[in-house]
Amino acid sequence: APKATPKFCGMTEFVGTGIGDTIGLVIANVDPSLHEVMKLDKKYRSIGIIGARTGAGPQIMAADEAVKATNTEIISVELARDTKGGAGHGCLIIFGAEDVSDARRAVEVTLKELERTFGDVYANDAGHIELQYTARASYACEKAFGAPVGKAFGLMVGAPAAIGVIIADTAIKAANVDVIGYASPAGGTSYSNEVILFISGDSGAVRQSLIAAKEVGVKLLGTLGGEPAPVTVPYI
Amino acid sequence: APKATPKFCGMTEFVGTGIGDTIGLVIANVDPSLHEVMKLDKKYRSIGIIGARTGAGPQIMAADEAVKATNTEIISVELARDTKGGAGHGCLIIFGAEDVSDARRAVEVTLKELERTFGDVYANDAGHIELQYTARASYACEKAFGAPVGKAFGLMVGAPAAIGVIIADTAIKAANVDVIGYASPAGGTSYSNEVILFISGDSGAVRQSLIAAKEVGVKLLGTLGGEPAPVTVPYI
Amino acid sequence: APKATPKFCGMTEFVGTGIGDTIGLVIANVDPSLHEVMKLDKKYRSIGIIGARTGAGPQIMAADEAVKATNTEIISVELARDTKGGAGHGCLIIFGAEDVSDARRAVEVTLKELERTFGDVYANDAGHIELQYTARASYACEKAFGAPVGKAFGLMVGAPAAIGVIIADTAIKAANVDVIGYASPAGGTSYSNEVILFISGDSGAVRQSLIAAKEVGVKLLGTLGGEPAPVTVPYI
């Protein structure tokens, strides 16, 4: 489990760091030229920034809580093909805010939530299984995954991608859920070695699906390496 | 040479593992919702799945033998940008079958052939050279590489990509072969650091081309690191 | 700092190696079939080739000097998603020449310049900060970055990408420069975990911008890991 040591640097733009080489930053007044090339909406003079080498799901789910808790908007979510040699993504998430204190608060909430949202990431040297769940999806989940806002939402990731196909099938068969989307190396990912399934529906059903997927996924990933262990503490 | 230890997990979906973090799986009855998001042909209720962190060529060539030997079809071949920090791809290959025993058999044949098809992958810390050859290309080679079915076919990979350019030139000059295709970081690969040349023609000429490419490629790759060694036993 | 040991291999195509698993090669007479699939202009029978696992900026800036110094043209610049598990690119650069001695000379100049152009790449385990500067951009910078030929040009890279956003803002505010372009994981990069800003203008202003960006970038990257150290000797 990659865990960042807290460090400080005395810059007003710096908010903090988190698991997965995650860094949280703010800009109080974005320069107009940068505003333009980043294609930001004029009304947001302040932005909050979350970036990470490892993980996209955990950061997006954490940002989803931040959007609920603050007066900010998710402007963009970009997925790098990264994970420091692993099979998955890294990410760049931008929050827009009219006031820098809102942007900063959104970044703080995201960094704090990260400890939880890394809880159902199970990894070994061969790959990873990731489960994410929310009882009520907000705008980060909508932007990044097409989740219906206000409804229970879940996602499951299997890497290498082959395992993702099996856990997707397992999840759909385990409970009555709506399949919202499917992503694979050549479609919907940034060429990561993952298959990802996005589901919605009744909260109990979504959770039941995810738990079934996890059990199968962790077992299959274990055939390629050591026992996959959660990065922090499972929350689903 | 990454070599998987055989492990079992007691699941009916699990077939086996192989070199390169390769895993072989089957689904007897794909759930209709998954069928739909994966865009599978309705006639295949069973699928065989091969996925790997490291390698695409070896798995595709092995799958080509599996398609010849079984009553299955190659549904899709996807290339992740992976190799665990290496310069190449990982893969996700789906076989369609009307019966699960055919899907399982295709996966078994693929895993078995993998030992051979990793034979002409020469790697060191700086990159890899890969050669593949078949006297008679089948549907996996057609799907993935555009190879003419039934004809002798070969491919060569050089990573970093610069070496691939030289071995492509060497191969074409070494014998009278048909150039079928060329892939590079920005075109035809998933941004891997490889140049790949696909050739067809008389079987003797194809082999002669590949052997010339190998000699040059291994020599050049050696200038960047240790002596490149084959992953298993060369077969060409 | 990855530093290649000089090795030789007795082939006329081999020119040399450099930092970042960079290899320099030439082909005196490109085979017509390869010419065709590589879509090379017919007038160049010779090509020079620079390829690397780690780095694209250093190689492109070095190639820019080579184009100024020789009778060659930059035919193509391709960026792989590489860096051996790092957050950035690798590259494949092709020079065209009517005579092989020109192609060879361009490759030699590039390899020699590389020692300098890796000088403002600061890296630790979590990412990297890269600055590049030229008082007079030439055709490699134009091809790869859209730089106006003959003018002062600079670029700055932050990885993970979040840091790149901050240094871009810092750079623009630090001096009166023209913003030429902006690249991020989902736009303008090969899904690398970088934000890159390209600037032009008065040479003093461009340098001032880059120096401001460097100070901030190195400080922020340091919050995620050890003190970022330059690969060779800073030149800006």
XYZ file of C-alpha atoms in Angstrom:
708
model
C 0.000 0.000 0.000
C 1.605 3.276 -1.104
C 1.100 5.720 1.767
C 2.384 9.274 1.606
C 4.174 10.776 4.586
C 2.643 14.174 5.366
C 4.938 16.944 4.186
C 4.496 20.685 4.017
C 6.093 23.225 1.759
C 4.955 26.637 2.907
C 3.145 27.512 -0.334
C -0.406 28.868 -0.246
C -1.266 26.692 -3.247
C -0.410 23.503 -1.355
C -3.238 21.771 0.521
C -1.904 18.294 1.289
C -1.025 14.835 0.066
C -2.574 11.370 0.289
C -2.319 7.723 -0.661
C -1.210 6.877 -4.205
C 1.064 9.899 -4.594
C -2.033 12.076 -4.437
C -1.480 15.810 -4.133
C -4.110 18.467 -3.424
C -3.610 22.038 -4.610
C -5.505 25.293 -5.165
C -5.138 28.382 -7.305
C -6.953 31.432 -5.921
C -6.921 33.430 -9.154
C -6.220 31.436 -12.268
C -4.297 33.483 -14.821
C -6.538 34.427 -17.778
C -4.189 32.787 -20.323
C -4.275 29.526 -18.386
C -8.040 29.860 -18.024
C -8.230 29.971 -21.791
C -5.964 27.015 -22.680
C -7.565 24.900 -19.942
C -10.998 25.850 -21.342
C -12.326 26.748 -17.890
C -15.657 28.500 -17.411
C -15.069 32.241 -16.803
C -17.145 32.238 -13.642
C -14.602 30.170 -11.724
C -11.662 32.325 -10.786
C -10.492 29.686 -8.267
C -9.757 26.029 -8.892
C -9.059 23.060 -6.654
C -6.764 20.374 -8.058
C -6.410 16.713 -7.133
C -3.782 14.681 -8.951
C -2.377 11.223 -8.351
C 0.035 8.728 -9.805
C -1.955 5.714 -8.549
C -5.714 5.496 -8.589
C -8.585 7.241 -10.272
C -11.608 5.500 -8.693
C -10.632 6.363 -5.116
C -9.973 9.996 -5.955
C -13.177 10.390 -7.990
C -15.326 8.801 -5.262
C -13.648 11.058 -2.700
C -14.217 14.090 -4.949
C -17.867 13.071 -5.163
C -18.191 13.563 -1.426
C -16.347 16.863 -1.703
C -18.791 18.163 -4.296
C -21.710 17.253 -2.040
C -20.105 19.051 0.915
C -18.946 22.247 -0.758
C -19.967 24.993 -3.112
C -17.883 23.747 -6.019
C -18.316 22.063 -9.382
C -16.345 19.270 -11.018
C -14.853 20.876 -14.108
C -12.881 17.950 -15.480
C -11.681 14.460 -14.711
C -8.761 13.129 -16.766
C -7.300 9.658 -16.536
C -3.604 9.133 -17.210
C -2.319 5.664 -17.998
C -0.178 5.358 -14.924
C -0.060 3.514 -11.543
C 3.770 3.560 -11.568
C 4.048 0.419 -13.671
C 0.782 -1.064 -12.405
C -2.197 -1.912 -14.601
C -4.388 1.123 -13.944
C -4.821 4.859 -14.111
C -3.675 7.977 -12.332
C -5.875 11.067 -12.400
C -6.250 14.815 -12.631
C -9.447 16.295 -11.177
C -10.292 19.991 -11.304
C -12.885 21.665 -9.083
C -14.200 25.096 -10.009
C -15.207 27.613 -7.360
C -16.039 31.289 -7.170
C -14.131 31.556 -3.929
C -10.761 30.010 -3.100
C -11.971 28.894 0.339
C -14.534 26.641 -1.366
C -11.913 25.189 -3.696
C -9.593 24.549 -0.764
C -12.358 22.916 1.247
C -13.219 20.581 -1.661
C -9.586 19.504 -1.904
C -9.374 18.956 1.859
C -12.518 16.812 1.890
C -11.217 14.765 -1.042
C -7.865 14.100 0.647
C -9.623 13.094 3.862
C -12.089 10.750 2.108
C -9.245 9.052 0.253
C -8.319 7.013 3.296
C -11.765 5.405 3.054
C -12.078 5.109 -0.730
C -8.814 3.158 -0.987
C -10.390 0.616 1.395
C -11.698 -1.760 -1.247
C -8.677 -1.708 -3.520
C -7.062 -5.141 -3.278
C -3.680 -5.457 -4.910
C -0.824 -7.822 -5.459
C 2.141 -7.782 -7.821
C -0.006 -9.086 -10.713
C -2.863 -6.603 -10.607
C -5.725 -5.206 -8.595
C -9.419 -5.493 -7.812
C -11.261 -2.305 -6.905
C -14.787 -1.803 -5.626
C -16.471 1.546 -5.033
C -19.913 2.309 -3.678
C -22.036 5.293 -2.829
C -25.637 5.358 -1.627
C -26.173 8.605 -3.496
C -24.025 9.524 -6.491
C -23.201 13.165 -7.048
C -21.592 15.183 -9.829
C -18.098 13.647 -9.809
C -19.584 10.188 -10.418
C -21.848 11.633 -13.080
C -18.985 13.430 -14.839
C -16.529 10.547 -14.731
C -18.791 7.486 -14.939
C -22.176 8.631 -16.215
C -23.808 7.756 -12.874
C -27.390 8.949 -12.335
C -27.193 11.685 -9.672
C -28.938 10.908 -6.381
C -29.075 7.136 -6.909
C -27.006 4.309 -5.433
C -24.002 3.643 -7.628
C -21.156 1.152 -7.721
C -18.188 0.234 -9.830
C -15.843 -2.710 -9.951
C -12.439 -2.957 -11.586
C -10.458 -6.077 -12.445
C -6.842 -5.962 -13.600
C -5.543 -7.715 -15.590
C -8.662 -7.005 -17.652
C -9.586 -10.693 -18.040
C -10.504 -10.842 -14.368
C -12.693 -7.787 -14.830
C -14.842 -9.667 -17.352
C -15.528 -12.434 -14.844
C -16.344 -10.141 -11.946
C -18.636 -8.077 -14.177
C -20.566 -11.233 -15.048
C -20.617 -12.299 -11.394
C -21.882 -8.912 -10.232
C -24.728 -8.750 -12.728
C -25.861 -12.254 -11.840
C -25.631 -11.649 -8.080
C -28.406 -9.056 -7.810
C -30.890 -7.078 -9.821
C -28.858 -4.022 -10.843
C -28.769 -1.690 -13.843
C -25.652 -1.850 -15.970
C -24.661 1.741 -16.762
C -21.406 1.159 -18.565
C -18.480 -1.080 -19.372
C -14.895 0.006 -20.031
C -12.008 -2.086 -21.379
C -8.432 -1.534 -22.586
C -9.496 -0.405 -26.065
C -12.674 1.421 -25.092
C -13.430 3.740 -22.191
C -10.075 3.480 -20.434
C -6.809 5.217 -21.287
C -5.459 1.834 -22.487
C -5.239 0.603 -18.903
C -5.265 -3.164 -18.392
C -8.654 -3.117 -16.719
C -12.262 -4.059 -17.339
C -14.588 -1.808 -15.345
C -18.344 -2.224 -14.856
C -20.565 0.616 -13.655
C -23.837 -0.260 -11.960
C -26.778 1.564 -10.403
C -30.091 0.655 -8.765
C -31.373 -0.246 -5.323
C -28.653 0.360 -2.744
C -28.891 -3.128 -1.242
C -28.636 -4.718 -4.679
C -25.664 -2.605 -5.685
C -23.797 -3.540 -2.505
C -24.682 -7.233 -2.926
C -23.330 -7.143 -6.495
C -20.092 -5.518 -5.417
C -19.509 -7.974 -2.584
C -20.018 -10.923 -4.942
C -17.599 -9.356 -7.445
C -15.003 -8.751 -4.768
C -14.989 -12.349 -3.539
C -14.507 -13.752 -7.019
C -12.021 -11.095 -8.071
C -9.734 -11.451 -5.071
C -9.727 -15.242 -5.509
C -8.826 -15.023 -9.209
C -6.155 -12.377 -8.738
C -4.625 -14.595 -6.060
C -3.919 -17.267 -8.705
C -1.415 -14.890 -10.313
C 0.442 -13.838 -7.190
C 0.265 -13.364 -3.453
C -2.943 -12.896 -1.469
C -4.366 -9.527 -2.595
C -4.595 -7.214 0.415
C -6.726 -4.075 0.826
C -4.811 -0.795 0.686
C -6.597 0.589 3.770
C -9.768 -0.666 5.542
C -12.663 -2.036 3.419
C -15.826 0.103 3.671
C -18.335 -1.762 1.505
C 11.474 -14.155 -17.506
C 8.188 -13.749 -15.630
C 6.903 -17.269 -15.025
C 3.693 -17.927 -13.139
C 3.572 -20.640 -10.503
C 0.535 -22.857 -11.147
C -2.211 -22.051 -8.666
C -5.806 -23.209 -8.406
C -8.804 -21.520 -6.888
C -11.672 -23.976 -7.068
C -13.815 -21.838 -9.373
C -15.402 -23.336 -12.497
C -14.564 -20.146 -14.387
C -10.828 -20.597 -13.759
C -8.824 -22.514 -16.379
C -5.197 -21.727 -15.593
C -2.332 -19.270 -15.674
C 0.797 -18.774 -17.770
C 3.862 -16.651 -18.423
C 3.484 -12.880 -18.302
C 0.763 -12.878 -15.643
C -1.501 -14.559 -18.168
C -4.790 -15.877 -16.856
C -7.264 -18.132 -18.713
C -10.969 -18.052 -17.821
C -14.375 -19.110 -19.150
C -17.985 -18.079 -18.682
C -20.496 -20.816 -19.533
C -23.506 -18.518 -19.852
C -22.699 -14.866 -20.245
C -25.323 -12.689 -18.570
C -27.484 -10.915 -21.209
C -26.648 -7.452 -19.827
C -22.941 -8.164 -20.088
C -23.490 -9.642 -23.554
C -24.959 -6.316 -24.554
C -22.314 -3.939 -23.138
C -19.537 -6.175 -24.474
C -21.276 -6.166 -27.874
C -20.993 -9.932 -28.212
C -22.765 -11.846 -30.959
C -25.947 -13.415 -29.540
C -25.047 -16.853 -30.842
C -22.169 -17.247 -28.377
C -23.529 -17.980 -24.952
C -20.052 -19.094 -23.768
C -16.825 -17.137 -23.888
C -13.193 -18.010 -23.288
C -10.969 -15.249 -21.924
C -7.216 -14.800 -22.066
C -5.716 -11.793 -20.344
C -2.154 -10.831 -19.513
C -0.116 -8.045 -18.009
C 2.917 -8.760 -20.177
C 2.724 -9.672 -23.843
C 0.224 -9.506 -26.636
C 2.085 -11.197 -29.497
C 2.696 -14.458 -27.621
C -0.921 -14.700 -26.486
C -2.346 -13.846 -29.919
C -0.106 -16.396 -31.685
C -1.108 -18.989 -29.081
C -4.774 -18.089 -29.544
C -4.280 -18.561 -33.277
C -3.411 -22.206 -32.670
C -6.399 -22.516 -30.350
C -8.771 -21.254 -33.009
C -7.406 -23.791 -35.458
C -7.844 -26.609 -32.945
C -11.310 -25.825 -31.602
C -14.813 -24.846 -32.567
C -14.480 -21.226 -31.471
C -14.173 -17.771 -32.941
C -11.982 -14.831 -31.945
C -14.438 -12.146 -30.893
C -12.033 -9.425 -29.861
C -8.388 -8.656 -29.212
C -7.608 -5.569 -27.129
C -4.164 -4.255 -26.320
C -3.550 -2.465 -23.044
C -0.474 -0.275 -22.651
C 1.121 -2.391 -19.970
C 4.061 -4.817 -19.453
C 4.425 -3.781 -15.808
C 6.584 -0.806 -16.592
C 8.078 -2.360 -19.715
C 7.779 -0.891 -23.202
C 4.983 -3.055 -24.584
C 1.423 -4.248 -24.330
C -0.728 -6.531 -22.251
C -3.824 -8.066 -23.787
C -7.420 -9.173 -23.484
C -8.587 -11.838 -25.940
C -12.158 -13.140 -26.083
C -13.157 -16.417 -27.768
C -16.825 -17.050 -28.568
C -18.298 -20.552 -28.457
C -21.712 -22.116 -28.527
C -20.605 -24.618 -25.921
C -18.521 -23.949 -22.821
C -16.367 -27.036 -23.415
C -15.154 -25.481 -26.673
C -14.389 -22.180 -24.967
C -12.501 -23.994 -22.220
C -10.545 -26.039 -24.732
C -9.503 -22.894 -26.634
C -8.223 -21.325 -23.426
C -6.352 -24.506 -22.485
C -4.666 -24.692 -25.889
C -3.689 -21.028 -25.682
C -2.125 -21.417 -22.236
C -0.214 -24.477 -23.389
C 1.080 -22.820 -26.583
C 2.269 -19.805 -24.603
C 5.346 -21.658 -23.446
C 6.414 -21.858 -27.093
C 5.284 -18.409 -28.269
C 7.331 -16.662 -25.593
C 10.375 -18.412 -27.064
C 11.499 -15.619 -29.341
C 10.945 -12.758 -26.950
C 14.385 -11.422 -26.005
C 14.422 -8.921 -23.186
C 16.718 -6.880 -21.019
C 16.127 -3.937 -18.703
C 16.083 -1.491 -21.623
C 13.519 -3.158 -23.881
C 12.654 -6.219 -25.911
C 12.833 -7.853 -29.323
C 10.012 -10.204 -30.280
C 9.648 -12.490 -33.273
C 6.593 -14.553 -34.118
C 6.033 -16.967 -36.961
C 3.347 -19.284 -38.225
C 3.372 -21.381 -41.399
C -0.376 -20.890 -41.699
C -2.087 -17.890 -40.141
C -5.579 -18.339 -38.780
C -8.294 -16.034 -37.469
C -6.513 -14.600 -34.402
C -3.675 -13.332 -36.628
C -6.222 -12.007 -39.088
C -8.222 -10.215 -36.414
C -5.263 -8.713 -34.594
C -2.739 -8.152 -37.368
C -4.615 -8.292 -40.670
C -2.743 -11.460 -41.673
C -4.015 -13.319 -44.756
C -5.574 -16.561 -43.452
C -3.831 -19.754 -44.543
C -0.548 -18.107 -45.498
C 2.809 -17.962 -43.739
C 2.944 -14.951 -41.480
C 5.492 -13.280 -39.254
C 5.886 -10.267 -37.058
C 8.811 -8.557 -35.401
C 8.800 -6.076 -32.561
C 11.592 -3.748 -31.448
C 11.438 -1.765 -28.215
C 12.490 0.983 -27.736
C 10.761 1.764 -31.032
C 13.934 3.042 -32.717
C 15.309 -0.488 -32.834
C 12.075 -1.647 -34.439
C 12.688 0.652 -37.403
C 16.088 -0.895 -38.042
C 14.927 -4.495 -37.755
C 11.968 -3.755 -40.030
C 14.375 -2.484 -42.667
C 16.674 -5.450 -42.116
C 13.827 -7.943 -42.423
C 12.486 -6.514 -45.651
C 15.933 -6.491 -47.230
C 16.761 -10.042 -46.072
C 14.166 -11.868 -48.146
C 11.349 -11.366 -50.604
C 8.362 -10.879 -48.294
C 5.134 -8.893 -48.417
C 4.834 -6.061 -45.925
C 1.321 -6.232 -44.473
C 1.546 -3.520 -41.872
C 3.629 -1.267 -39.674
C 2.757 -0.041 -36.191
C 4.504 2.640 -34.111
C 3.933 4.547 -30.860
C 1.517 7.028 -32.414
C -0.149 4.698 -34.901
C -1.339 1.121 -34.552
C -0.109 0.529 -31.007
C -1.699 1.638 -27.738
C 1.154 4.173 -27.360
C 3.602 1.377 -26.590
C 7.289 2.111 -27.213
C 7.495 -0.343 -30.087
C 7.781 -0.466 -33.848
C 6.156 -3.616 -35.210
C 6.344 -4.959 -38.761
C 3.909 -7.560 -40.086
C 5.002 -9.703 -43.018
C 3.559 -12.496 -45.127
C 4.664 -14.598 -48.111
C 6.615 -17.782 -48.761
C 7.256 -19.575 -45.482
C 11.012 -19.844 -46.039
C 11.270 -16.173 -46.868
C 9.235 -15.125 -43.841
C 11.447 -17.185 -41.532
C 14.619 -15.860 -43.172
C 13.401 -12.290 -42.658
C 12.623 -12.910 -39.009
C 15.975 -14.519 -38.312
C 17.806 -11.576 -39.879
C 15.689 -9.168 -37.806
C 16.375 -11.073 -34.623
C 20.140 -11.008 -35.031
C 20.236 -7.291 -35.594
C 17.645 -6.522 -32.927
C 19.311 -8.493 -30.169
C 22.653 -6.889 -30.986
C 21.222 -3.350 -30.889
C 19.210 -3.902 -27.725
C 22.387 -5.194 -26.103
C 23.993 -1.759 -26.523
C 21.468 -0.366 -24.021
C 21.828 -3.026 -21.341
C 22.671 -6.611 -20.601
C 22.649 -9.435 -23.147
C 18.974 -9.895 -24.129
C 17.886 -13.433 -23.225
C 14.908 -15.414 -24.579
C 12.008 -15.814 -22.130
C 11.666 -19.550 -22.916
C 13.140 -21.601 -25.791
C 13.347 -20.010 -29.275
C 11.133 -21.786 -31.838
C 11.815 -19.910 -35.059
C 19.566 9.396 -13.149
C 19.546 6.644 -15.766
C 22.887 6.910 -17.522
C 23.832 4.590 -20.340
C 27.243 2.990 -20.420
C 28.755 3.463 -23.879
C 28.620 0.222 -25.806
C 29.406 -0.622 -29.402
C 28.089 -3.338 -31.623
C 29.996 -3.162 -34.884
C 26.964 -2.368 -37.033
C 27.054 0.525 -39.512
C 23.490 1.435 -38.509
C 24.532 2.027 -34.901
C 25.573 5.548 -33.921
C 25.496 5.578 -30.120
C 23.495 5.640 -26.926
C 22.586 8.219 -24.296
C 20.709 8.970 -21.088
C 17.220 7.536 -20.700
C 17.875 4.399 -22.725
C 18.300 6.608 -25.757
C 19.668 4.951 -28.888
C 20.812 6.689 -32.087
C 20.693 4.850 -35.416
C 20.852 5.456 -39.178
C 19.676 3.722 -42.328
C 21.635 4.694 -45.447
C 19.092 3.414 -47.952
C 15.639 2.820 -46.556
C 13.947 -0.114 -48.285
C 11.136 1.119 -50.586
C 8.507 -1.019 -48.818
C 9.463 0.461 -45.462
C 9.530 3.920 -47.021
C 5.928 3.354 -48.029
C 4.507 2.044 -44.736
C 6.386 4.724 -42.789
C 4.965 7.334 -45.201
C 8.364 8.924 -45.717
C 8.956 11.540 -48.369
C 10.604 9.908 -51.424
C 13.414 12.441 -51.483
C 14.972 11.098 -48.285
C 16.754 7.869 -48.978
C 18.563 8.106 -45.613
C 17.055 8.471 -42.185
C 18.460 9.180 -38.740
C 16.628 7.655 -35.789
C 16.548 8.672 -32.137
C 14.521 6.548 -29.745
C 14.294 6.445 -25.970
C 12.470 4.743 -23.138
C 12.669 7.777 -20.871
C 12.160 11.331 -22.018
C 10.764 13.121 -25.004
C 11.493 16.761 -24.166
C 15.254 16.287 -23.800
C 15.483 14.344 -27.059
C 13.328 16.802 -29.006
C 15.298 19.824 -27.732
C 18.534 18.020 -28.619
C 17.145 17.165 -32.060
C 16.292 20.843 -32.496
C 19.988 21.683 -32.226
C 20.788 18.870 -34.645
C 18.415 20.235 -37.257
C 20.046 23.661 -36.976
C 23.503 22.143 -37.373
C 22.898 19.740 -40.246
C 21.292 19.369 -43.626
C 18.357 17.279 -42.369
C 14.656 17.593 -41.741
C 12.524 16.337 -38.846
C 10.142 13.862 -40.455
C 8.241 12.692 -37.414
C 8.149 12.834 -33.633
C 6.120 10.170 -31.852
C 5.548 9.959 -28.121
C 5.123 6.584 -26.467
C 3.558 6.358 -23.022
C 6.661 5.039 -21.313
C 9.399 6.169 -18.862
C 9.762 2.605 -17.532
C 6.922 2.941 -15.062
C 7.399 6.671 -14.599
C 4.770 9.298 -15.375
C 5.996 10.480 -18.757
C 6.816 9.663 -22.352
C 9.461 7.932 -24.383
C 10.023 8.980 -27.977
C 10.785 8.090 -31.557
C 12.249 10.852 -33.720
C 13.043 10.440 -37.412
C 15.369 12.737 -39.378
C 15.278 12.673 -43.160
C 18.402 13.296 -45.234
C 19.500 12.945 -48.818
C 22.857 11.689 -47.669
C 23.583 9.226 -44.874
C 26.438 11.341 -43.533
C 23.954 14.126 -42.797
C 21.574 11.721 -41.047
C 24.455 10.335 -38.992
C 25.642 13.800 -38.052
C 22.153 14.792 -36.871
C 21.995 11.714 -34.651
C 25.469 12.405 -33.270
C 24.594 16.006 -32.432
C 21.369 14.898 -30.746
C 23.142 12.328 -28.579
C 25.774 14.881 -27.591
C 23.217 17.593 -26.725
C 21.244 15.140 -24.569
C 23.692 15.524 -21.714
C 22.688 19.169 -21.543
C 18.952 18.847 -22.226
C 18.487 16.398 -19.343
C 19.922 19.117 -17.074
C 16.631 20.599 -15.969
C 14.767 17.350 -15.444
C 14.229 16.995 -11.686
C 12.909 13.650 -10.548
C 12.035 11.657 -7.490
C 10.065 8.452 -7.003
C 6.739 10.305 -7.211
C 7.220 12.199 -10.459
C 9.255 14.772 -12.323
C 9.563 18.449 -13.212
C 11.108 19.299 -16.573
C 12.121 22.644 -18.020
C 13.438 23.254 -21.508
C 14.589 26.446 -23.141
C 15.997 27.616 -26.420
C 16.810 31.173 -27.485
C 15.839 30.266 -31.056
C 13.432 27.441 -31.777
C 13.982 25.397 -34.901
C 12.040 22.734 -36.763
C 11.973 19.990 -34.116
C 10.316 22.356 -31.654
C 7.936 23.495 -34.371
C 7.021 19.931 -35.355
C 6.584 18.593 -31.842
C 5.345 21.627 -29.931
C 4.086 24.164 -32.453
C 6.874 26.574 -31.499
C 7.365 29.631 -33.742
C 10.665 29.079 -35.576
C 13.428 31.552 -34.760
C 11.885 32.792 -31.513
C 12.738 32.056 -27.881
C 10.759 29.075 -26.690
C 10.280 27.207 -23.441
C 8.312 24.354 -22.013
C 7.625 23.114 -18.522
C 6.336 19.723 -17.439
C 4.864 18.716 -14.089
C 4.160 15.116 -13.154
C 1.894 14.104 -11.526
C -0.191 16.372 -13.740
C -1.657 18.342 -10.827
C 1.716 19.941 -10.207
C 1.892 20.881 -13.876
C -1.244 23.016 -13.498
C 0.323 25.014 -10.690
C 3.641 25.584 -12.417
C 1.838 26.612 -15.602
C -0.043 29.261 -13.643
C 3.148 30.338 -11.882
C 5.047 30.633 -15.142
C 2.432 32.733 -16.863
C 2.218 35.108 -13.904
C 5.998 35.405 -13.544
C 6.690 37.171 -16.822
C 5.047 38.491 -19.954
C 5.111 35.420 -22.227
C 2.877 34.022 -24.966
C 1.127 30.770 -24.156
C 1.443 28.551 -27.227
C -0.132 25.384 -25.936
C -1.207 23.235 -23.028
C -1.186 19.436 -22.873
C -2.755 17.186 -20.233
C -3.400 13.459 -19.706
C -6.524 13.407 -21.879
C -5.422 15.967 -24.459
C -2.104 16.461 -26.204
C -0.147 13.787 -24.379
C -0.171 10.020 -24.955
C -2.091 9.639 -21.664
C 1.030 10.508 -19.684
C 0.481 11.831 -16.162
C 1.757 15.281 -17.067
C 0.566 18.809 -17.640
C 2.832 20.624 -20.078
C 2.821 24.321 -20.945
C 4.517 25.698 -24.053
C 5.566 29.353 -24.060
C 7.254 31.768 -26.422
C 8.249 35.438 -26.409
C 11.159 37.575 -25.314
C 14.075 35.359 -24.319
C 14.529 36.978 -20.894
C 10.834 36.630 -20.135
C 10.746 32.989 -21.213
C 13.708 32.157 -18.984
C 12.220 34.067 -16.069
C 8.955 32.127 -16.440
C 10.765 28.797 -16.506
C 12.864 29.591 -13.446
C 9.749 30.562 -11.474
C 8.025 27.350 -12.583
C 11.012 25.248 -11.594
C 11.211 26.622 -8.073
C 7.549 25.978 -7.394
C 7.515 22.605 -9.132
C 10.524 21.184 -7.329
C 9.079 22.316 -3.996
C 5.685 20.711 -4.664
C 7.125 17.465 -6.007
C 9.235 17.261 -2.862
C 6.050 16.978 -0.761
C 5.400 13.585 -2.371
C 8.863 12.108 -1.958
C 12.546 12.820 -1.650
C 14.253 16.012 -2.782
C 13.955 16.049 -6.603
C 17.446 16.063 -8.120
C 18.479 17.126 -11.625
C 19.436 14.257 -13.965
C 22.586 16.065 -15.180
C 23.611 19.733 -14.785
C 20.914 22.449 -15.041
C 21.431 24.747 -18.052
C 18.595 27.262 -17.745
